[in-house]
Amino acid sequence: MSSAALASPPDSPTDATSPASVPPPADLSSVPLLSEDLQLTYLAEGAANIIYRVSSPPGAPPTDEYANKLLRLRKALPSAQPNLLAYSHLLHTFHPLFPSHLLVPTTLIRVPKSVILRENGNLLQLESAGKRPSKRHGLYLEEETEDYGFVILDMSPRAIGDLPPTPPETDDTTTPPIAGATAEEFKKEDVLTRQILVEFKPKWVVQSPSAPTNWRRCRTCALRLQKHSGKPSLCPLDLSSQEESRVRNTLQHILPSVPPKNLQLRRGESWEDARKVIEDHTADFLVSSELMPLLKRLQLELDPLGPIQVAREGSQYHREKFVTAMTVRDLTIFLRINLDGGVEARIGDLDLKTGEAGKWDYWSKVEQSLVANDYYTGSEEGALEKGVWCKP
């Protein structure tokens, strides 16, 4: 996007998806209602949402309505957007930025209050049983002001279907041969698969415009070091470089180091062999696909000024584009990698960063601190011992 386009007035075509101008869904009469009888199984949660698997109640025939789908419900966070507004932003602001095949399909559903109350009771039981992460204790689903949830694609590894027979020329009997398996024959957590799912946040795949010209660290790596985390992590600039050696370096922080419990290896196939194949498939995808170039282009176009300048002197137009950029920087990439070939990529967690609750001040101060304390230039005390340097 050119500088002229970024300076466009609010009513220009380029601003059609700005967060402030997002309309509500036109017709809510067709939004389905989640049945109170369905069973929700706690699957995972983040800071603002909880993910559930949906199934028929015990003893009832299985339902196909939610096959390969999950339910996302919102927690009672003061800064969180109601799901109806979040869905409008999703449709009008974020989905137009990406091709549909790269998005996690998402639909709106009405959720009865009785379901929310029931699941909050179940969260308390999970806490008592030690089955909910301790850092998530004390925060529950929104009961008063939320009537909707999201139905999203389940990116979990798929069950093994009909696969070629195991090659007979092996005497290895320690690893069972591949056998056909379907979701109907196993509980979901016991399904045998030849796929793995990895998910990660690519973060700032281009350098922050607020960084000094002599920077030696990207924004993500600089902030990680400032937070006193000595734990190695991926560099977003390597991830998005489309240089195979640099991309492969990031995969050690993305791919599992031990085999997932449901991964079915062929007879005579070691985990080391399988992981090498998975790494090859993933590296090939990240180097050659449209995904990383698209994220780089969006981050460059949506935030040409950087957090410090946009907070100080950015127009309303630039501020609206900036919060969209911050949302893109915090999205999640889901990769479903097939050991026998192919990678399916989807983008999720496109929840608008509004800049409210002190976020504007926080974003600006983080950048100012990274600059003032020399974390961008790598000249802070102890920098040489850390040895973390990023390449453009």
PDB file of C-alpha atoms in Angstrom, residues 36-260:
ATOM      1  CA  GLU A  36     -29.016 -27.453  25.942  1.00  0.00           C
ATOM      2  CA  ASP A  37     -28.838 -31.248  25.712  1.00  0.00           C
ATOM      3  CA  LEU A  38     -25.502 -31.333  23.930  1.00  0.00           C
ATOM      4  CA  GLN A  39     -22.425 -32.257  25.901  1.00  0.00           C
ATOM      5  CA  LEU A  40     -19.465 -29.863  25.976  1.00  0.00           C
ATOM      6  CA  THR A  41     -16.001 -31.235  26.681  1.00  0.00           C
ATOM      7  CA  TYR A  42     -13.332 -28.783  27.840  1.00  0.00           C
ATOM      8  CA  LEU A  43     -10.475 -28.881  25.342  1.00  0.00           C
ATOM      9  CA  ALA A  44      -8.261 -25.814  25.805  1.00  0.00           C
ATOM     10  CA  GLU A  45      -8.315 -22.144  26.725  1.00  0.00           C
ATOM     11  CA  GLY A  46      -6.468 -18.912  26.234  1.00  0.00           C
ATOM     12  CA  ALA A  47      -6.578 -15.630  28.074  1.00  0.00           C
ATOM     13  CA  ALA A  48      -9.982 -14.605  26.723  1.00  0.00           C
ATOM     14  CA  ASN A  49     -11.770 -17.729  25.427  1.00  0.00           C
ATOM     15  CA  ILE A  50     -12.398 -21.400  26.177  1.00  0.00           C
ATOM     16  CA  ILE A  51     -12.613 -24.091  23.493  1.00  0.00           C
ATOM     17  CA  TYR A  52     -15.012 -27.031  23.768  1.00  0.00           C
ATOM     18  CA  ARG A  53     -15.716 -30.174  21.777  1.00  0.00           C
ATOM     19  CA  VAL A  54     -19.447 -30.719  21.161  1.00  0.00           C
ATOM     20  CA  SER A  55     -21.052 -34.182  21.289  1.00  0.00           C
ATOM     21  CA  SER A  56     -24.362 -35.896  21.913  1.00  0.00           C
ATOM     22  CA  PRO A  57     -25.368 -36.579  25.509  1.00  0.00           C
ATOM     23  CA  PRO A  58     -24.438 -40.025  26.881  1.00  0.00           C
ATOM     24  CA  GLY A  59     -26.667 -42.749  25.445  1.00  0.00           C
ATOM     25  CA  ALA A  60     -27.949 -40.602  22.571  1.00  0.00           C
ATOM     26  CA  PRO A  61     -27.158 -41.290  18.910  1.00  0.00           C
ATOM     27  CA  PRO A  62     -24.045 -39.420  17.703  1.00  0.00           C
ATOM     28  CA  THR A  63     -24.667 -36.076  16.038  1.00  0.00           C
ATOM     29  CA  ASP A  64     -22.994 -35.103  12.777  1.00  0.00           C
ATOM     30  CA  GLU A  65     -23.915 -31.433  13.142  1.00  0.00           C
ATOM     31  CA  TYR A  66     -20.681 -30.603  14.958  1.00  0.00           C
ATOM     32  CA  ALA A  67     -18.397 -33.151  13.334  1.00  0.00           C
ATOM     33  CA  ASN A  68     -14.919 -31.629  12.953  1.00  0.00           C
ATOM     34  CA  LYS A  69     -16.065 -28.442  14.666  1.00  0.00           C
ATOM     35  CA  LEU A  70     -15.404 -26.810  18.023  1.00  0.00           C
ATOM     36  CA  LEU A  71     -17.249 -24.279  20.167  1.00  0.00           C
ATOM     37  CA  ARG A  72     -15.474 -21.139  21.402  1.00  0.00           C
ATOM     38  CA  LEU A  73     -16.999 -19.284  24.360  1.00  0.00           C
ATOM     39  CA  ARG A  74     -15.925 -15.922  25.811  1.00  0.00           C
ATOM     40  CA  LYS A  75     -14.663 -15.335  29.317  1.00  0.00           C
ATOM     41  CA  ALA A  76     -15.876 -12.483  31.535  1.00  0.00           C
ATOM     42  CA  LEU A  77     -13.053 -10.046  30.810  1.00  0.00           C
ATOM     43  CA  PRO A  78     -13.924  -6.329  31.069  1.00  0.00           C
ATOM     44  CA  SER A  79     -11.768  -5.508  28.041  1.00  0.00           C
ATOM     45  CA  ALA A  80     -13.190  -8.270  25.817  1.00  0.00           C
ATOM     46  CA  GLN A  81     -15.573  -7.480  22.995  1.00  0.00           C
ATOM     47  CA  PRO A  82     -19.011  -9.159  22.940  1.00  0.00           C
ATOM     48  CA  ASN A  83     -18.957 -11.996  20.440  1.00  0.00           C
ATOM     49  CA  LEU A  84     -21.556 -10.335  18.215  1.00  0.00           C
ATOM     50  CA  LEU A  85     -19.313  -7.304  17.712  1.00  0.00           C
ATOM     51  CA  ALA A  86     -16.227  -9.502  17.431  1.00  0.00           C
ATOM     52  CA  TYR A  87     -17.953 -11.500  14.700  1.00  0.00           C
ATOM     53  CA  SER A  88     -18.749  -8.307  12.783  1.00  0.00           C
ATOM     54  CA  HIS A  89     -15.086  -7.277  12.938  1.00  0.00           C
ATOM     55  CA  LEU A  90     -14.098 -10.753  11.820  1.00  0.00           C
ATOM     56  CA  LEU A  91     -16.330 -10.607   8.745  1.00  0.00           C
ATOM     57  CA  HIS A  92     -15.760  -6.997   7.734  1.00  0.00           C
ATOM     58  CA  THR A  93     -12.224  -6.203   8.909  1.00  0.00           C
ATOM     59  CA  PHE A  94     -10.109  -9.344   9.044  1.00  0.00           C
ATOM     60  CA  HIS A  95     -11.543 -11.946   6.690  1.00  0.00           C
ATOM     61  CA  PRO A  96     -11.180  -9.623   3.663  1.00  0.00           C
ATOM     62  CA  LEU A  97      -7.424  -9.476   4.360  1.00  0.00           C
ATOM     63  CA  PHE A  98      -6.893 -13.199   3.728  1.00  0.00           C
ATOM     64  CA  PRO A  99      -7.929 -15.779   1.130  1.00  0.00           C
ATOM     65  CA  SER A 100     -10.682 -18.007   2.501  1.00  0.00           C
ATOM     66  CA  HIS A 101      -8.593 -21.188   2.304  1.00  0.00           C
ATOM     67  CA  LEU A 102      -6.186 -19.707   4.874  1.00  0.00           C
ATOM     68  CA  LEU A 103      -8.882 -18.880   7.445  1.00  0.00           C
ATOM     69  CA  VAL A 104     -10.375 -21.020  10.202  1.00  0.00           C
ATOM     70  CA  PRO A 105     -14.048 -21.181   9.130  1.00  0.00           C
ATOM     71  CA  THR A 106     -16.132 -19.477  11.817  1.00  0.00           C
ATOM     72  CA  THR A 107     -19.887 -19.140  12.290  1.00  0.00           C
ATOM     73  CA  LEU A 108     -22.039 -17.526  14.956  1.00  0.00           C
ATOM     74  CA  ILE A 109     -24.271 -19.514  17.315  1.00  0.00           C
ATOM     75  CA  ARG A 110     -26.648 -18.513  20.101  1.00  0.00           C
ATOM     76  CA  VAL A 111     -25.828 -20.052  23.461  1.00  0.00           C
ATOM     77  CA  PRO A 112     -28.475 -20.497  26.205  1.00  0.00           C
ATOM     78  CA  LYS A 113     -27.663 -18.985  29.608  1.00  0.00           C
ATOM     79  CA  SER A 114     -28.248 -22.416  31.146  1.00  0.00           C
ATOM     80  CA  VAL A 115     -25.312 -23.789  29.145  1.00  0.00           C
ATOM     81  CA  ILE A 116     -23.001 -21.008  30.349  1.00  0.00           C
ATOM     82  CA  LEU A 117     -24.025 -21.564  33.969  1.00  0.00           C
ATOM     83  CA  ARG A 118     -23.540 -25.323  33.634  1.00  0.00           C
ATOM     84  CA  GLU A 119     -20.085 -24.963  32.120  1.00  0.00           C
ATOM     85  CA  ASN A 120     -18.965 -22.470  34.755  1.00  0.00           C
ATOM     86  CA  GLY A 121     -19.883 -25.099  37.327  1.00  0.00           C
ATOM     87  CA  ASN A 122     -17.833 -27.620  35.365  1.00  0.00           C
ATOM     88  CA  LEU A 123     -14.859 -25.240  35.354  1.00  0.00           C
ATOM     89  CA  LEU A 124     -14.962 -25.153  39.139  1.00  0.00           C
ATOM     90  CA  GLN A 125     -14.942 -28.956  39.168  1.00  0.00           C
ATOM     91  CA  LEU A 126     -11.967 -29.003  36.779  1.00  0.00           C
ATOM     92  CA  GLU A 127     -10.112 -26.648  39.104  1.00  0.00           C
ATOM     93  CA  SER A 128     -10.843 -28.855  42.122  1.00  0.00           C
ATOM     94  CA  ALA A 129      -9.605 -31.899  40.204  1.00  0.00           C
ATOM     95  CA  GLY A 130      -6.422 -30.136  39.096  1.00  0.00           C
ATOM     96  CA  LYS A 131      -7.451 -30.411  35.430  1.00  0.00           C
ATOM     97  CA  ARG A 132      -7.542 -26.684  34.648  1.00  0.00           C
ATOM     98  CA  PRO A 133      -4.279 -24.701  34.381  1.00  0.00           C
ATOM     99  CA  SER A 134      -3.720 -22.894  37.665  1.00  0.00           C
ATOM    100  CA  LYS A 135      -3.019 -19.584  35.912  1.00  0.00           C
ATOM    101  CA  ARG A 136      -6.564 -19.730  34.487  1.00  0.00           C
ATOM    102  CA  HIS A 137      -8.317 -20.243  37.838  1.00  0.00           C
ATOM    103  CA  GLY A 138     -10.829 -17.645  38.958  1.00  0.00           C
ATOM    104  CA  LEU A 139     -11.936 -16.435  35.523  1.00  0.00           C
ATOM    105  CA  TYR A 140     -15.077 -17.952  34.040  1.00  0.00           C
ATOM    106  CA  LEU A 141     -17.447 -17.636  31.099  1.00  0.00           C
ATOM    107  CA  GLU A 142     -19.431 -14.421  30.725  1.00  0.00           C
ATOM    108  CA  GLU A 143     -22.905 -15.076  32.163  1.00  0.00           C
ATOM    109  CA  GLU A 144     -24.636 -11.696  32.034  1.00  0.00           C
ATOM    110  CA  THR A 145     -23.912  -9.961  28.732  1.00  0.00           C
ATOM    111  CA  GLU A 146     -22.999 -12.714  26.270  1.00  0.00           C
ATOM    112  CA  ASP A 147     -25.574 -14.566  24.167  1.00  0.00           C
ATOM    113  CA  TYR A 148     -23.355 -15.889  21.378  1.00  0.00           C
ATOM    114  CA  GLY A 149     -20.427 -18.178  20.726  1.00  0.00           C
ATOM    115  CA  PHE A 150     -18.320 -19.163  17.724  1.00  0.00           C
ATOM    116  CA  VAL A 151     -18.376 -22.513  15.959  1.00  0.00           C
ATOM    117  CA  ILE A 152     -14.933 -23.045  14.430  1.00  0.00           C
ATOM    118  CA  LEU A 153     -13.171 -25.696  12.394  1.00  0.00           C
ATOM    119  CA  ASP A 154     -11.475 -28.403  14.453  1.00  0.00           C
ATOM    120  CA  MET A 155      -7.889 -28.601  13.240  1.00  0.00           C
ATOM    121  CA  SER A 156      -7.100 -31.695  15.306  1.00  0.00           C
ATOM    122  CA  PRO A 157      -5.314 -34.499  13.438  1.00  0.00           C
ATOM    123  CA  ARG A 158      -7.725 -36.664  11.477  1.00  0.00           C
ATOM    124  CA  ALA A 159      -8.115 -40.388  12.013  1.00  0.00           C
ATOM    125  CA  ILE A 160      -6.299 -42.812   9.758  1.00  0.00           C
ATOM    126  CA  GLY A 161      -8.403 -43.837   6.806  1.00  0.00           C
ATOM    127  CA  ASP A 162      -7.618 -46.481   4.265  1.00  0.00           C
ATOM    128  CA  LEU A 163      -3.843 -46.356   3.831  1.00  0.00           C
ATOM    129  CA  PRO A 164      -1.477 -48.484   1.797  1.00  0.00           C
ATOM    130  CA  PRO A 165      -0.429 -51.693   3.574  1.00  0.00           C
ATOM    131  CA  THR A 166       2.732 -51.724   5.634  1.00  0.00           C
ATOM    132  CA  PRO A 167       5.735 -52.879   3.582  1.00  0.00           C
ATOM    133  CA  PRO A 168       6.381 -56.531   4.508  1.00  0.00           C
ATOM    134  CA  GLU A 169      10.173 -56.461   4.223  1.00  0.00           C
ATOM    135  CA  THR A 170      10.851 -55.749   7.909  1.00  0.00           C
ATOM    136  CA  ASP A 171      11.304 -57.873  10.979  1.00  0.00           C
ATOM    137  CA  ASP A 172      10.484 -55.066  13.377  1.00  0.00           C
ATOM    138  CA  THR A 173       7.663 -56.188  15.652  1.00  0.00           C
ATOM    139  CA  THR A 174       7.907 -53.423  18.224  1.00  0.00           C
ATOM    140  CA  THR A 175       5.822 -50.968  16.196  1.00  0.00           C
ATOM    141  CA  PRO A 176       2.361 -52.093  15.108  1.00  0.00           C
ATOM    142  CA  PRO A 177       1.432 -51.858  11.446  1.00  0.00           C
ATOM    143  CA  ILE A 178      -0.977 -49.230  10.233  1.00  0.00           C
ATOM    144  CA  ALA A 179      -4.572 -50.248  10.615  1.00  0.00           C
ATOM    145  CA  GLY A 180      -7.656 -48.432   9.390  1.00  0.00           C
ATOM    146  CA  ALA A 181      -9.311 -46.341  12.076  1.00  0.00           C
ATOM    147  CA  THR A 182     -12.267 -44.003  12.116  1.00  0.00           C
ATOM    148  CA  ALA A 183     -13.585 -41.497  14.605  1.00  0.00           C
ATOM    149  CA  GLU A 184     -16.556 -43.779  15.297  1.00  0.00           C
ATOM    150  CA  GLU A 185     -14.278 -46.586  16.489  1.00  0.00           C
ATOM    151  CA  PHE A 186     -12.303 -44.549  19.007  1.00  0.00           C
ATOM    152  CA  LYS A 187     -12.810 -41.790  21.478  1.00  0.00           C
ATOM    153  CA  LYS A 188     -11.479 -38.571  19.959  1.00  0.00           C
ATOM    154  CA  GLU A 189      -8.400 -38.580  22.171  1.00  0.00           C
ATOM    155  CA  ASP A 190      -7.604 -42.201  21.201  1.00  0.00           C
ATOM    156  CA  VAL A 191      -7.867 -41.839  17.428  1.00  0.00           C
ATOM    157  CA  LEU A 192      -4.822 -43.136  15.588  1.00  0.00           C
ATOM    158  CA  THR A 193      -3.470 -40.651  13.084  1.00  0.00           C
ATOM    159  CA  ARG A 194      -0.685 -39.941  10.635  1.00  0.00           C
ATOM    160  CA  GLN A 195      -0.984 -36.202  11.189  1.00  0.00           C
ATOM    161  CA  ILE A 196       0.215 -33.737  13.784  1.00  0.00           C
ATOM    162  CA  LEU A 197      -1.117 -30.292  14.659  1.00  0.00           C
ATOM    163  CA  VAL A 198       1.209 -27.452  15.574  1.00  0.00           C
ATOM    164  CA  GLU A 199       0.064 -23.951  16.432  1.00  0.00           C
ATOM    165  CA  PHE A 200       2.095 -20.826  17.011  1.00  0.00           C
ATOM    166  CA  LYS A 201       1.939 -17.051  16.888  1.00  0.00           C
ATOM    167  CA  PRO A 202       4.265 -15.603  14.213  1.00  0.00           C
ATOM    168  CA  LYS A 203       4.207 -12.172  15.938  1.00  0.00           C
ATOM    169  CA  TRP A 204       6.135  -9.280  14.303  1.00  0.00           C
ATOM    170  CA  VAL A 205       7.343 -10.837  11.037  1.00  0.00           C
ATOM    171  CA  VAL A 206       8.717  -7.456   9.929  1.00  0.00           C
ATOM    172  CA  GLN A 207      10.707  -5.112  12.141  1.00  0.00           C
ATOM    173  CA  SER A 208       8.891  -2.461  14.134  1.00  0.00           C
ATOM    174  CA  PRO A 209       9.016   0.989  12.476  1.00  0.00           C
ATOM    175  CA  SER A 210       9.911   2.319  15.928  1.00  0.00           C
ATOM    176  CA  ALA A 211      13.225   0.423  15.982  1.00  0.00           C
ATOM    177  CA  PRO A 212      16.418   2.441  15.449  1.00  0.00           C
ATOM    178  CA  THR A 213      18.156   2.092  12.089  1.00  0.00           C
ATOM    179  CA  ASN A 214      21.112   0.279  13.675  1.00  0.00           C
ATOM    180  CA  TRP A 215      18.960  -2.462  15.234  1.00  0.00           C
ATOM    181  CA  ARG A 216      20.398  -5.944  15.665  1.00  0.00           C
ATOM    182  CA  ARG A 217      17.322  -7.605  17.131  1.00  0.00           C
ATOM    183  CA  CYS A 218      13.753  -7.857  15.891  1.00  0.00           C
ATOM    184  CA  ARG A 219      10.941  -6.555  18.045  1.00  0.00           C
ATOM    185  CA  THR A 220       9.863 -10.007  19.263  1.00  0.00           C
ATOM    186  CA  CYS A 221      13.350 -11.180  20.260  1.00  0.00           C
ATOM    187  CA  ALA A 222      14.183  -7.826  21.882  1.00  0.00           C
ATOM    188  CA  LEU A 223      11.036  -7.898  24.008  1.00  0.00           C
ATOM    189  CA  ARG A 224      11.622 -11.521  25.021  1.00  0.00           C
ATOM    190  CA  LEU A 225      15.114 -10.690  26.249  1.00  0.00           C
ATOM    191  CA  GLN A 226      13.904  -7.583  28.078  1.00  0.00           C
ATOM    192  CA  LYS A 227      11.477  -9.786  29.992  1.00  0.00           C
ATOM    193  CA  HIS A 228      14.505 -11.743  31.237  1.00  0.00           C
ATOM    194  CA  SER A 229      13.616 -14.891  29.370  1.00  0.00           C
ATOM    195  CA  GLY A 230      16.760 -16.784  28.530  1.00  0.00           C
ATOM    196  CA  LYS A 231      14.739 -19.554  26.926  1.00  0.00           C
ATOM    197  CA  PRO A 232      15.453 -19.779  23.183  1.00  0.00           C
ATOM    198  CA  SER A 233      12.523 -19.109  20.915  1.00  0.00           C
ATOM    199  CA  LEU A 234      11.816 -18.618  17.243  1.00  0.00           C
ATOM    200  CA  CYS A 235      12.753 -15.413  15.491  1.00  0.00           C
ATOM    201  CA  PRO A 236       9.829 -14.157  13.383  1.00  0.00           C
ATOM    202  CA  LEU A 237      12.225 -12.674  10.824  1.00  0.00           C
ATOM    203  CA  ASP A 238      13.739 -16.127  10.279  1.00  0.00           C
ATOM    204  CA  LEU A 239      10.288 -17.670  10.117  1.00  0.00           C
ATOM    205  CA  SER A 240       9.175 -15.296   7.356  1.00  0.00           C
ATOM    206  CA  SER A 241      12.503 -15.123   5.501  1.00  0.00           C
ATOM    207  CA  GLN A 242      11.661 -17.798   2.882  1.00  0.00           C
ATOM    208  CA  GLU A 243      15.291 -18.924   3.294  1.00  0.00           C
ATOM    209  CA  GLU A 244      15.244 -22.657   3.962  1.00  0.00           C
ATOM    210  CA  SER A 245      18.094 -22.761   6.495  1.00  0.00           C
ATOM    211  CA  ARG A 246      16.589 -19.939   8.561  1.00  0.00           C
ATOM    212  CA  VAL A 247      13.102 -21.408   8.404  1.00  0.00           C
ATOM    213  CA  ARG A 248      14.418 -24.800   9.534  1.00  0.00           C
ATOM    214  CA  ASN A 249      16.070 -23.111  12.520  1.00  0.00           C
ATOM    215  CA  THR A 250      12.670 -21.884  13.679  1.00  0.00           C
ATOM    216  CA  LEU A 251      11.096 -25.334  13.418  1.00  0.00           C
ATOM    217  CA  GLN A 252      12.964 -26.593  16.477  1.00  0.00           C
ATOM    218  CA  HIS A 253      10.740 -24.216  18.445  1.00  0.00           C
ATOM    219  CA  ILE A 254       7.529 -25.213  16.630  1.00  0.00           C
ATOM    220  CA  LEU A 255       7.620 -28.966  15.962  1.00  0.00           C
ATOM    221  CA  PRO A 256       7.299 -31.486  18.817  1.00  0.00           C
ATOM    222  CA  SER A 257      10.479 -33.116  20.125  1.00  0.00           C
ATOM    223  CA  VAL A 258       8.676 -36.298  21.173  1.00  0.00           C
ATOM    224  CA  PRO A 259       6.000 -38.184  19.211  1.00  0.00           C
ATOM    225  CA  PRO A 260       2.377 -37.260  19.969  1.00  0.00           C
TER     226      PRO A 260
END
